Amino acid sequence: MQPWRERVREIIFEAGTPAGKAFDVGLLAAILLSVLVVILDSVSSVHRQWGWLLRGVEWTFTLLFTVEYVLRLLSVAHPWRYARSFFGIVDLLAIIPTYLSVVVPGTHSLLVIRTLRLLRVFRIFKLGRYVGEAETLARALRASRPKILVFLWAVVAIIVVAGSTMYLVEGEASGFTSIPVAMYWAAVTLTTVGYGDIAPQTTLGRILATGLMITGYGIIAIPTGIVSVELADARRRPVDTHACRGCGAQGHDPDARYCNQCGEML
């Protein structure tokens, strides 16, 4: 790799150098400001008064992110691999809508453009790369997946049983017109949301509803406990934050010699 490409890669992908830290801080500020512009532009009164200024700021951010995206592709040994990665796709989605708004003609297309502009909010996902604990959290969630699935199946079983029972107890007179409707009520009650659009009217139904509410409070902490245990275990396993020279991927094991995404030597 040419020296200038290696230097650009260190600045863009590595956060351990002063230049890399300065780049990350600047990019983080640009992302936050660009998302703020999108949010403000969605307010009708602000758009009418300051729309021209917000468009100019939006184009400035779009050009900056375009330069950043091109530099990322040029600084890695395998640009196509980075382009197909999650953050590579997010980087592309962050700049495409603004350019599409220029080439889509016609008055009626303004509605389409307005929809495409919503894709610019995807820029906020680029913040994930600057959260040092993101990989730890991801590993904890992956490790918790079997336990969470078992927990969710148990919740579904409770909803089916509680809904069917409430349908038998209350019936159509109280709004429980079918088992699916009763299951909807059970899900709303078990999750402690409580919309109140359907409520039991009989004494037995209210007793069953009370038990389901208490059950909801009792099980709501189970997923938190599962993830917390896995998160504590994941923190004990360090992760290398250096980026791969080939595709820019991070989060490798400290003793890894090759990238787990593209096979490039680390």
mmCIF file of N, CA, C and O in Angstrom, residues 78 81-82 85 240 242-253 255-266:
data_model
loop_
_atom_site.group_PDB
_atom_site.id
_atom_site.type_symbol
_atom_site.label_atom_id
_atom_site.label_comp_id
_atom_site.label_asym_id
_atom_site.label_seq_id
_atom_site.Cartn_x
_atom_site.Cartn_y
_atom_site.Cartn_z
ATOM 1 N N HIS A 78 -8.976 -3.619 0.071
ATOM 2 C CA HIS A 78 -10.110 -4.257 -0.613
ATOM 3 C C HIS A 78 -11.322 -3.330 -0.517
ATOM 4 O O HIS A 78 -12.185 -3.514 0.359
ATOM 5 N N ARG A 81 -14.940 -4.832 -0.415
ATOM 6 C CA ARG A 81 -15.348 -5.468 0.840
ATOM 7 C C ARG A 81 -15.870 -4.424 1.825
ATOM 8 O O ARG A 81 -16.860 -4.652 2.517
ATOM 9 N N TYR A 82 -15.183 -3.286 1.873
ATOM 10 C CA TYR A 82 -15.680 -2.235 2.763
ATOM 11 C C TYR A 82 -17.011 -1.689 2.268
ATOM 12 O O TYR A 82 -17.912 -1.410 3.062
ATOM 13 N N SER A 85 -19.774 -3.798 3.469
ATOM 14 C CA SER A 85 -19.930 -3.936 4.911
ATOM 15 C C SER A 85 -21.073 -3.068 5.409
ATOM 16 O O SER A 85 -21.603 -2.213 4.683
ATOM 17 N N ASP A 240 -9.382 -6.228 20.240
ATOM 18 C CA ASP A 240 -8.467 -5.313 19.577
ATOM 19 C C ASP A 240 -9.265 -4.292 18.771
ATOM 20 O O ASP A 240 -10.152 -4.640 18.013
ATOM 21 N N HIS A 242 -7.869 -2.108 16.588
ATOM 22 C CA HIS A 242 -7.207 -1.720 15.351
ATOM 23 C C HIS A 242 -8.022 -2.173 14.142
ATOM 24 O O HIS A 242 -8.613 -3.253 14.149
ATOM 25 N N ALA A 243 -8.036 -1.334 13.117
ATOM 26 C CA ALA A 243 -8.808 -1.635 11.914
ATOM 27 C C ALA A 243 -7.977 -2.455 10.935
ATOM 28 O O ALA A 243 -6.764 -2.288 10.831
ATOM 29 N N CYS A 244 -8.663 -3.344 10.197
ATOM 30 C CA CYS A 244 -8.007 -4.150 9.181
ATOM 31 C C CYS A 244 -7.576 -3.271 8.016
ATOM 32 O O CYS A 244 -8.326 -2.394 7.580
ATOM 33 N N ARG A 245 -6.378 -3.515 7.476
ATOM 34 C CA ARG A 245 -5.899 -2.744 6.323
ATOM 35 C C ARG A 245 -6.654 -3.097 5.055
ATOM 36 O O ARG A 245 -6.650 -2.328 4.095
ATOM 37 N N GLY A 246 -7.289 -4.265 5.051
ATOM 38 C CA GLY A 246 -7.971 -4.689 3.840
ATOM 39 C C GLY A 246 -9.372 -4.147 3.695
ATOM 40 O O GLY A 246 -9.735 -3.625 2.645
ATOM 41 N N CYS A 247 -10.172 -4.262 4.777
ATOM 42 C CA CYS A 247 -11.585 -3.866 4.679
ATOM 43 C C CYS A 247 -12.019 -2.885 5.738
ATOM 44 O O CYS A 247 -13.171 -2.437 5.730
ATOM 45 N N GLY A 248 -11.129 -2.552 6.679
ATOM 46 C CA GLY A 248 -11.471 -1.581 7.709
ATOM 47 C C GLY A 248 -12.240 -2.146 8.876
ATOM 48 O O GLY A 248 -12.664 -1.393 9.747
ATOM 49 N N ALA A 249 -12.449 -3.471 8.937
ATOM 50 C CA ALA A 249 -13.218 -4.077 10.026
ATOM 51 C C ALA A 249 -12.449 -3.982 11.334
ATOM 52 O O ALA A 249 -11.213 -4.035 11.364
ATOM 53 N N GLN A 250 -13.197 -3.862 12.438
ATOM 54 C CA GLN A 250 -12.606 -3.772 13.763
ATOM 55 C C GLN A 250 -13.219 -4.845 14.656
ATOM 56 O O GLN A 250 -14.104 -5.581 14.251
ATOM 57 N N GLY A 251 -12.740 -4.913 15.909
ATOM 58 C CA GLY A 251 -13.302 -5.843 16.876
ATOM 59 C C GLY A 251 -12.712 -7.230 16.821
ATOM 60 O O GLY A 251 -13.381 -8.203 17.178
ATOM 61 N N HIS A 252 -11.447 -7.368 16.386
ATOM 62 C CA HIS A 252 -10.817 -8.687 16.329
ATOM 63 C C HIS A 252 -10.306 -9.084 17.713
ATOM 64 O O HIS A 252 -10.102 -8.250 18.588
ATOM 65 N N ASP A 253 -10.090 -10.397 17.888
ATOM 66 C CA ASP A 253 -9.482 -10.879 19.116
ATOM 67 C C ASP A 253 -8.039 -10.377 19.202
ATOM 68 O O ASP A 253 -7.366 -10.207 18.179
ATOM 69 N N ASP A 255 -5.317 -11.828 19.914
ATOM 70 C CA ASP A 255 -4.311 -12.734 19.361
ATOM 71 C C ASP A 255 -4.596 -13.117 17.909
ATOM 72 O O ASP A 255 -3.950 -14.007 17.359
ATOM 73 N N ALA A 256 -5.571 -12.447 17.278
ATOM 74 C CA ALA A 256 -5.907 -12.769 15.886
ATOM 75 C C ALA A 256 -4.803 -12.295 14.954
ATOM 76 O O ALA A 256 -4.274 -11.189 15.104
ATOM 77 N N ARG A 257 -4.447 -13.120 13.988
ATOM 78 C CA ARG A 257 -3.426 -12.767 13.007
ATOM 79 C C ARG A 257 -4.024 -12.357 11.677
ATOM 80 O O ARG A 257 -3.361 -11.700 10.880
ATOM 81 N N TYR A 258 -5.266 -12.775 11.434
ATOM 82 C CA TYR A 258 -5.913 -12.461 10.163
ATOM 83 C C TYR A 258 -7.305 -11.891 10.437
ATOM 84 O O TYR A 258 -7.947 -12.216 11.443
ATOM 85 N N CYS A 259 -7.759 -11.069 9.543
ATOM 86 C CA CYS A 259 -9.076 -10.455 9.662
ATOM 87 C C CYS A 259 -10.159 -11.510 9.500
ATOM 88 O O CYS A 259 -10.079 -12.348 8.589
ATOM 89 N N ASN A 260 -11.173 -11.461 10.359
ATOM 90 C CA ASN A 260 -12.259 -12.440 10.270
ATOM 91 C C ASN A 260 -13.283 -12.080 9.204
ATOM 92 O O ASN A 260 -14.254 -12.805 9.010
ATOM 93 N N GLN A 261 -13.077 -10.951 8.497
ATOM 94 C CA GLN A 261 -13.984 -10.545 7.443
ATOM 95 C C GLN A 261 -13.408 -10.804 6.045
ATOM 96 O O GLN A 261 -14.102 -11.307 5.177
ATOM 97 N N CYS A 262 -12.145 -10.419 5.846
ATOM 98 C CA CYS A 262 -11.563 -10.543 4.510
ATOM 99 C C CYS A 262 -10.317 -11.420 4.454
ATOM 100 O O CYS A 262 -9.818 -11.706 3.367
ATOM 101 N N GLY A 263 -9.791 -11.850 5.624
ATOM 102 C CA GLY A 263 -8.620 -12.712 5.638
ATOM 103 C C GLY A 263 -7.293 -11.988 5.520
ATOM 104 O O GLY A 263 -6.238 -12.613 5.471
ATOM 105 N N GLU A 264 -7.291 -10.665 5.487
ATOM 106 C CA GLU A 264 -6.057 -9.882 5.400
ATOM 107 C C GLU A 264 -5.253 -10.049 6.699
ATOM 108 O O GLU A 264 -5.799 -10.128 7.805
ATOM 109 N N MET A 265 -3.923 -10.106 6.561
ATOM 110 C CA MET A 265 -3.061 -10.225 7.745
ATOM 111 C C MET A 265 -3.137 -8.924 8.546
ATOM 112 O O MET A 265 -3.040 -7.829 7.990
ATOM 113 N N LEU A 266 -3.344 -9.066 9.858
ATOM 114 C CA LEU A 266 -3.459 -7.893 10.711
ATOM 115 C C LEU A 266 -2.076 -7.390 11.134
ATOM 116 O O LEU A 266 -1.124 -8.143 11.206
#
